[in-house]
Short mmCIF file of C-alpha atoms and ligand atoms in Angstrom, two decimals:
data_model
loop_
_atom_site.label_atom_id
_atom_site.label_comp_id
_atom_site.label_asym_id
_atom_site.label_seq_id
_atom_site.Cartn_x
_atom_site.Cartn_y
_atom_site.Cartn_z
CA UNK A 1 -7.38 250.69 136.92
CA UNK A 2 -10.61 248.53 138.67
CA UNK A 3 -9.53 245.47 136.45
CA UNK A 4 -9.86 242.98 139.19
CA UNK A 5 -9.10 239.64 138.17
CA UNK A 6 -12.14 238.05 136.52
CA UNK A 7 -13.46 234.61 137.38
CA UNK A 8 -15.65 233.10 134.78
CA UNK A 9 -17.04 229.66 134.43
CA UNK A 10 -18.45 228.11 131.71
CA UNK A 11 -20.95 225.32 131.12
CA UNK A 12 -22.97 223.54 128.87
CA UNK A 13 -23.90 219.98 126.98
CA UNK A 14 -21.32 218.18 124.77
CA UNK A 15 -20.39 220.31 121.74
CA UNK A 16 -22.64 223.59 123.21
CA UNK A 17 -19.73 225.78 121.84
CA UNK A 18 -17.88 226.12 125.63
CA UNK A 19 -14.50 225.70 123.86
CA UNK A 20 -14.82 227.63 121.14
CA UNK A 21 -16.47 230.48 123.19
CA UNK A 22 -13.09 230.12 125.26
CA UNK A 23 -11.29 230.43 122.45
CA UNK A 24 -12.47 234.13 122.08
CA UNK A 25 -12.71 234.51 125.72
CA UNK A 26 -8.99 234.43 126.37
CA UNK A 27 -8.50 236.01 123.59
CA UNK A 28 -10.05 239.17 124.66
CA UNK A 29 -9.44 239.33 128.14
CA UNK A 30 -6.11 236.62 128.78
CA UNK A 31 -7.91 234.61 131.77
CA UNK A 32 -6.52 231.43 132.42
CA UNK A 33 -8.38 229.05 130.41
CA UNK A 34 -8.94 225.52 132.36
CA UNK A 35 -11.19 223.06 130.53
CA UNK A 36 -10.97 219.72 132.11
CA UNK A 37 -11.69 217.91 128.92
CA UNK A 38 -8.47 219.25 127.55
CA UNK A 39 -6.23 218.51 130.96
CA UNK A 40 -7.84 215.02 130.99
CA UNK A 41 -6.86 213.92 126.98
CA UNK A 42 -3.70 215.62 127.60
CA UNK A 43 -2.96 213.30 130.82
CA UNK A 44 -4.37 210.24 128.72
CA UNK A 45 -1.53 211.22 125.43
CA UNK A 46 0.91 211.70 127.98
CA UNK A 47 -0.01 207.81 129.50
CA UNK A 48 0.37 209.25 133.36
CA UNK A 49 -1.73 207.75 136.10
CA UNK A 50 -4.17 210.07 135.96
CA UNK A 51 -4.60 209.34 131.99
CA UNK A 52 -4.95 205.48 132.46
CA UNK A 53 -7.46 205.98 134.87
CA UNK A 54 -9.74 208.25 133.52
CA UNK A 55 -9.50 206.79 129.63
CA UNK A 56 -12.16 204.45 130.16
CA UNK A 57 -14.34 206.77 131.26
CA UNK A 58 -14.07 209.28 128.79
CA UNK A 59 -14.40 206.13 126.38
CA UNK A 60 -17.46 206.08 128.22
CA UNK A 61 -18.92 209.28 127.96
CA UNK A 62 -19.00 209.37 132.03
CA UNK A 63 -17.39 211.91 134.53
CA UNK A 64 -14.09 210.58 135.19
CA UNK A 65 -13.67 210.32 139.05
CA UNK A 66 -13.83 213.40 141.04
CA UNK A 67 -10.47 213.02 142.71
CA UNK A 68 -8.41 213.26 139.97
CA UNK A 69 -10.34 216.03 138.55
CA UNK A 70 -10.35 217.80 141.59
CA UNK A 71 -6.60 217.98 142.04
CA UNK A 72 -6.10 219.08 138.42
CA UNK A 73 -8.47 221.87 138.88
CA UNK A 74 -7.10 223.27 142.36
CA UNK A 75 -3.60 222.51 140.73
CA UNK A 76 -4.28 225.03 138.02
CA UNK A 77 -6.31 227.41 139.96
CA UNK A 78 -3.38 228.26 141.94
CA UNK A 79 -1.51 229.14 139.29
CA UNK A 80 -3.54 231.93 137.71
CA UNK A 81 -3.45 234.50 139.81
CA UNK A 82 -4.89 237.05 136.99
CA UNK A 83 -7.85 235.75 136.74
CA UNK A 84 -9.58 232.08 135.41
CA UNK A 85 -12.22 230.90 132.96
CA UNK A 86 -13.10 227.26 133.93
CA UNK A 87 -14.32 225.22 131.10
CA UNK A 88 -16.22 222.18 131.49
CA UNK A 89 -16.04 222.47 135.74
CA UNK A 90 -17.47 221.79 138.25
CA UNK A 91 -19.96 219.01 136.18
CA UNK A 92 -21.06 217.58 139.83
CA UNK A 93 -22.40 218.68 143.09
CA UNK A 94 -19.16 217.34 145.07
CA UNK A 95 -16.72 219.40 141.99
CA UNK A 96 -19.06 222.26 143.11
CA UNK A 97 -18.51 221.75 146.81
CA UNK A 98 -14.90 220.97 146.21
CA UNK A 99 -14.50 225.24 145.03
CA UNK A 100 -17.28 226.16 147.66
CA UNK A 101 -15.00 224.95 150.00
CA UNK A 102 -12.20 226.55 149.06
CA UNK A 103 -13.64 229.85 148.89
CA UNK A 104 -13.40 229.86 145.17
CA UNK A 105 -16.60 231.62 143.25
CA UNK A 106 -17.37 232.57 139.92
CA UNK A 107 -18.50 235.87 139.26
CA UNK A 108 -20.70 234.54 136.28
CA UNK A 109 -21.64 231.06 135.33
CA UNK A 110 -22.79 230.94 131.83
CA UNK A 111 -24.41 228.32 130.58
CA UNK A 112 -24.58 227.91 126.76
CA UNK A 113 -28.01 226.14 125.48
CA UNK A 114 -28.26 224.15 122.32
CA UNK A 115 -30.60 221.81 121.43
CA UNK A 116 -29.57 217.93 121.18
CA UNK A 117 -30.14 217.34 117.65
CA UNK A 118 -27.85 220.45 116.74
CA UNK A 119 -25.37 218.80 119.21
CA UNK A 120 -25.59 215.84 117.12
CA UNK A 121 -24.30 217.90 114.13
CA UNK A 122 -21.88 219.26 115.96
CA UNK A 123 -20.05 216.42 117.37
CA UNK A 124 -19.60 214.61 114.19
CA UNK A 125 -18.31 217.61 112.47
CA UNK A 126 -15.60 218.17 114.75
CA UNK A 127 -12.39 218.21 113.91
CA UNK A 128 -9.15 219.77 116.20
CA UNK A 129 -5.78 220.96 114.98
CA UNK A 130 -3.19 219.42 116.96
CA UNK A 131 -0.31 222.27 116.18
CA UNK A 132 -2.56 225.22 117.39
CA UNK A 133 -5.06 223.56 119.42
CA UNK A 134 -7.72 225.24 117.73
CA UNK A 135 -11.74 223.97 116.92
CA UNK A 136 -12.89 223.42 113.81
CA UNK A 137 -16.29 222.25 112.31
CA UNK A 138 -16.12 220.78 108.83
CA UNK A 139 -19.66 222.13 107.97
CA UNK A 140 -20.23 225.88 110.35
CA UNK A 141 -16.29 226.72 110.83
CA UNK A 142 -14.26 225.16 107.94
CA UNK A 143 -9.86 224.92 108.27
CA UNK A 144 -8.17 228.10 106.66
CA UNK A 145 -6.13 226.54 104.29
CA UNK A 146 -5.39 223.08 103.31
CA UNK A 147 -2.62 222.47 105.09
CA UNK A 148 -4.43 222.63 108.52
CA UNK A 149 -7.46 220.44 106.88
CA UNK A 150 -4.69 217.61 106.09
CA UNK A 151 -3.76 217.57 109.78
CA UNK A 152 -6.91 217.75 111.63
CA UNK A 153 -7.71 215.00 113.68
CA UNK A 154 -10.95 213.75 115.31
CA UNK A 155 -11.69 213.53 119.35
CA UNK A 156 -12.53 209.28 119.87
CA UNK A 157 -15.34 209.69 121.92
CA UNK A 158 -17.12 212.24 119.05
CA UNK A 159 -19.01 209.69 117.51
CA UNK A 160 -22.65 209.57 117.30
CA UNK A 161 -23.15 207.00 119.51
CA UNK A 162 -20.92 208.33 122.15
CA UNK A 163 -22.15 211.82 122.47
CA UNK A 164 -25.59 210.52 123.21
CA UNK A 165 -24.14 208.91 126.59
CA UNK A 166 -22.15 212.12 127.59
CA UNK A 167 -25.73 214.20 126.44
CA UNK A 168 -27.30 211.55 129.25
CA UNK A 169 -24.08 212.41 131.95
CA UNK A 170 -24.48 215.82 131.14
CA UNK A 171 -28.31 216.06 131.17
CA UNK A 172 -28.00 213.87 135.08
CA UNK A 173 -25.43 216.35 136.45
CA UNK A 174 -26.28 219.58 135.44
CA UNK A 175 -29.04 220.64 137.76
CA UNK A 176 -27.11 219.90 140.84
CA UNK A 177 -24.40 222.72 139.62
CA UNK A 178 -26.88 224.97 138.08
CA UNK A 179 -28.87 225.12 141.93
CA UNK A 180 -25.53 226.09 143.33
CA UNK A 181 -24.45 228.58 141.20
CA UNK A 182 -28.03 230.26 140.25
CA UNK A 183 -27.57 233.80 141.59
CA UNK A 184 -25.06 234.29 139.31
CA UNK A 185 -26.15 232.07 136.36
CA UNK A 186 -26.44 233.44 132.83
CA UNK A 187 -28.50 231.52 129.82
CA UNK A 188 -26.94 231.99 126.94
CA UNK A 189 -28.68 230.71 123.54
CA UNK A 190 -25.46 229.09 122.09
CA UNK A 191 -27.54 227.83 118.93
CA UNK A 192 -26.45 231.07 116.94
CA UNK A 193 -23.35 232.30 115.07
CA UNK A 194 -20.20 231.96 117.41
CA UNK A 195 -20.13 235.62 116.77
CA UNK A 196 -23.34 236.59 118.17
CA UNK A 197 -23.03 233.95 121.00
CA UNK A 198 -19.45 235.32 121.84
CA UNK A 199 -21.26 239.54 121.75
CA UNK A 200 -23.71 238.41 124.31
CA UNK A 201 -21.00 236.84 126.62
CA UNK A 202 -18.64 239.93 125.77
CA UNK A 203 -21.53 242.24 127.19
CA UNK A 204 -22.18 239.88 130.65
CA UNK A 205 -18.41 240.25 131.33
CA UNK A 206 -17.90 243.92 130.57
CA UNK A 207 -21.37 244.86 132.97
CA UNK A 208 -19.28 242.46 135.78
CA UNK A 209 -16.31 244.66 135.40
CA UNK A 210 -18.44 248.05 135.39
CA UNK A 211 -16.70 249.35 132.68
CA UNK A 212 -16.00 249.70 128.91
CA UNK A 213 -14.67 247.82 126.20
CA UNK A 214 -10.86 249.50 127.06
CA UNK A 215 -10.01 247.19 130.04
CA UNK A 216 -7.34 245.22 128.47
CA UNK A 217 -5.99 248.08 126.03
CA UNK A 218 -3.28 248.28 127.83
CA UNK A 219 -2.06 244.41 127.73
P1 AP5 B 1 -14.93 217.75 127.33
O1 AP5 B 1 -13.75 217.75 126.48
O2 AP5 B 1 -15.15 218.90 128.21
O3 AP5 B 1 -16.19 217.49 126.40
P2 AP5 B 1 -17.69 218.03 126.42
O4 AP5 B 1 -18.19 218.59 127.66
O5 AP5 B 1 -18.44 216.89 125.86
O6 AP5 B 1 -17.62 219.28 125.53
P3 AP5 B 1 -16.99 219.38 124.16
O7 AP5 B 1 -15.54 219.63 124.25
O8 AP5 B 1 -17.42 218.19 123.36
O9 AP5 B 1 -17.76 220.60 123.49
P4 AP5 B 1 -17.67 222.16 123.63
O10 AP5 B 1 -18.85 222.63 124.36
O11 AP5 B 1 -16.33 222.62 124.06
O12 AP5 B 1 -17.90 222.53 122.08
P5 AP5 B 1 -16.90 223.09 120.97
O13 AP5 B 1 -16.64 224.52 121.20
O14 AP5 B 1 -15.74 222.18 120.77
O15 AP5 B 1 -14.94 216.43 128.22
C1 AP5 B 1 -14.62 215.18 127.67
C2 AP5 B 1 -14.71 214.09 128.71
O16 AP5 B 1 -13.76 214.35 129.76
C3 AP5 B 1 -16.06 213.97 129.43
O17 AP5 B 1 -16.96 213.16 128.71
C4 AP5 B 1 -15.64 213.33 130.76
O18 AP5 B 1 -15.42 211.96 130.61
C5 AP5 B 1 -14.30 214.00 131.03
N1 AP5 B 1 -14.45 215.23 131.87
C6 AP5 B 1 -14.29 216.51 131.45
N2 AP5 B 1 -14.51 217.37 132.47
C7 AP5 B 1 -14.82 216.61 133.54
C8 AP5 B 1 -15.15 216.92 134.89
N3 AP5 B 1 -15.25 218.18 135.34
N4 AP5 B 1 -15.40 215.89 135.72
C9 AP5 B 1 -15.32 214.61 135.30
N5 AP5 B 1 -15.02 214.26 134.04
C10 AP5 B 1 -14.76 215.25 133.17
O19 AP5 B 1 -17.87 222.99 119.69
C11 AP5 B 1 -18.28 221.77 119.16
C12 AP5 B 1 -18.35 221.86 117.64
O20 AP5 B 1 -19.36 222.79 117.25
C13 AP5 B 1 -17.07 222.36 116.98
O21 AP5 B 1 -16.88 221.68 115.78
C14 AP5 B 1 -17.32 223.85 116.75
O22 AP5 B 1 -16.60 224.34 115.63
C15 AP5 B 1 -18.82 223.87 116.50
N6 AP5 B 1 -19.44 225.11 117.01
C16 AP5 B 1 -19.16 225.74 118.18
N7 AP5 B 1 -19.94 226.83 118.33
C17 AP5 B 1 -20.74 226.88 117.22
C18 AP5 B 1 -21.76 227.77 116.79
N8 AP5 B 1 -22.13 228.83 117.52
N9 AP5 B 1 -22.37 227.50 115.62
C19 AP5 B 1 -22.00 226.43 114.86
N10 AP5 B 1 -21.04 225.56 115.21
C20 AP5 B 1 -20.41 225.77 116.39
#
């Protein structure tokens, strides 16, 4: 068989195409998708403790605090013992440390690059459906059918104005993650087709796994 469990993270700027790429991602190889973002506005709907706390700084653009992230992340990593793609972690050197210390390592970090004014686009054009969870842009990757457009909503914090403060989180954070996880870094040009992004990323994960397309024919 030789399908070990695969353990894939995933990084990248506000709006670089992480969830979307994790969209096909799980798709094509079910990995346990955990994207912080999404655990976070899930705890903030659901008004928990965890929610309350970090709302202000999502408002914010800013890393919510790394002990609440932390637990989340080790939480869910627990619970996927067939393998993980973490979206949108570790975004600091301690949410780094916190895995290294576990003896939890990726076998690729890819990190999707875009430039800021195409991130710009991006954000604003955003819109989510709420039944299937799924990304849309209203401009590069437009609802199905009108019925999904009339439900779409928008994330708060993708406003113009806001993305530029999570560009400046992002843009303070990153090189502390990237120095740890180097020797196994990828650089993926992520200001393409989601196609072409997502056949570059489909090639770095079948050469990890040593073997042909096949590997999940049999799910
Ligand atoms: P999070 O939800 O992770 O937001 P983010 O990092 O800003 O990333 P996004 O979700 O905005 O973008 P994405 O890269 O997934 O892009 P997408 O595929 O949607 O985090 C939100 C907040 O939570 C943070 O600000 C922070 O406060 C907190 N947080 C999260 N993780 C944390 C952590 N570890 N520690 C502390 N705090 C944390 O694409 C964007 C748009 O572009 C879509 O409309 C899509 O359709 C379109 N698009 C995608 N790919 C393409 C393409 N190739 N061509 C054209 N359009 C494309």
């Amino acid at each position: 068989d030789g399908a070990a469990p695969l353990r894939v993270m995933i990084s990248g700027a506000p709006a670089s195409g992480k969830g979307t790429q994790c969209e096909m991602i799980v798709e094509q190889y079910n990995l346990a998708h955990i994207a912080t973002g999404d655990l976070l506005r899930a705890e903030v709907a659901a008004g928990t403790d965890a929610g309350k706390l970090a709302q202000d700084y999502m408002q914010k653009g800013q890393l919510v605090p790394n002990d609440v992230v932390v637990t989340m992340v080790k939480k869910k990593l627990s619970e996927a013992p067939n393998g993980w793609l973490l979206d949108g972690y570790p975004r600091s050197l301690t949410q780094a440390e916190a895995l290294e210390a576990l003896n939890i390592h990726p076998q690729i970090f890819i990190l999707l690059e875009v430039p800021d004014e195409i991130l710009v686009q991006r954000v604003v054009g955003r819109r989510l459906d709420p039944v299937t969870g799924k990304i849309y842009h209203l401009m590069y990757s437009p609802p199905e059918t009108p019925e999904i457009a009339a439900r779409l909503t928008q994330r708060e914090d993708d406003t113009e104005e806001k993305v530029k403060l999570r560009l400046k989180t992002h843009s303070a954070n990153v090189q502390s993650v990237i120095d740890i996880y180097k020797p196994v870094m990828k650089v993926v040009d992520g200001n393409r087709p989601k196609d072409q992004v997502f056949a570059d990323i489909k090639n770095m994960i079948m050469e990890l796994q040593g073997e042909p397309e096949k590997v999940n024919g049999c799910l």
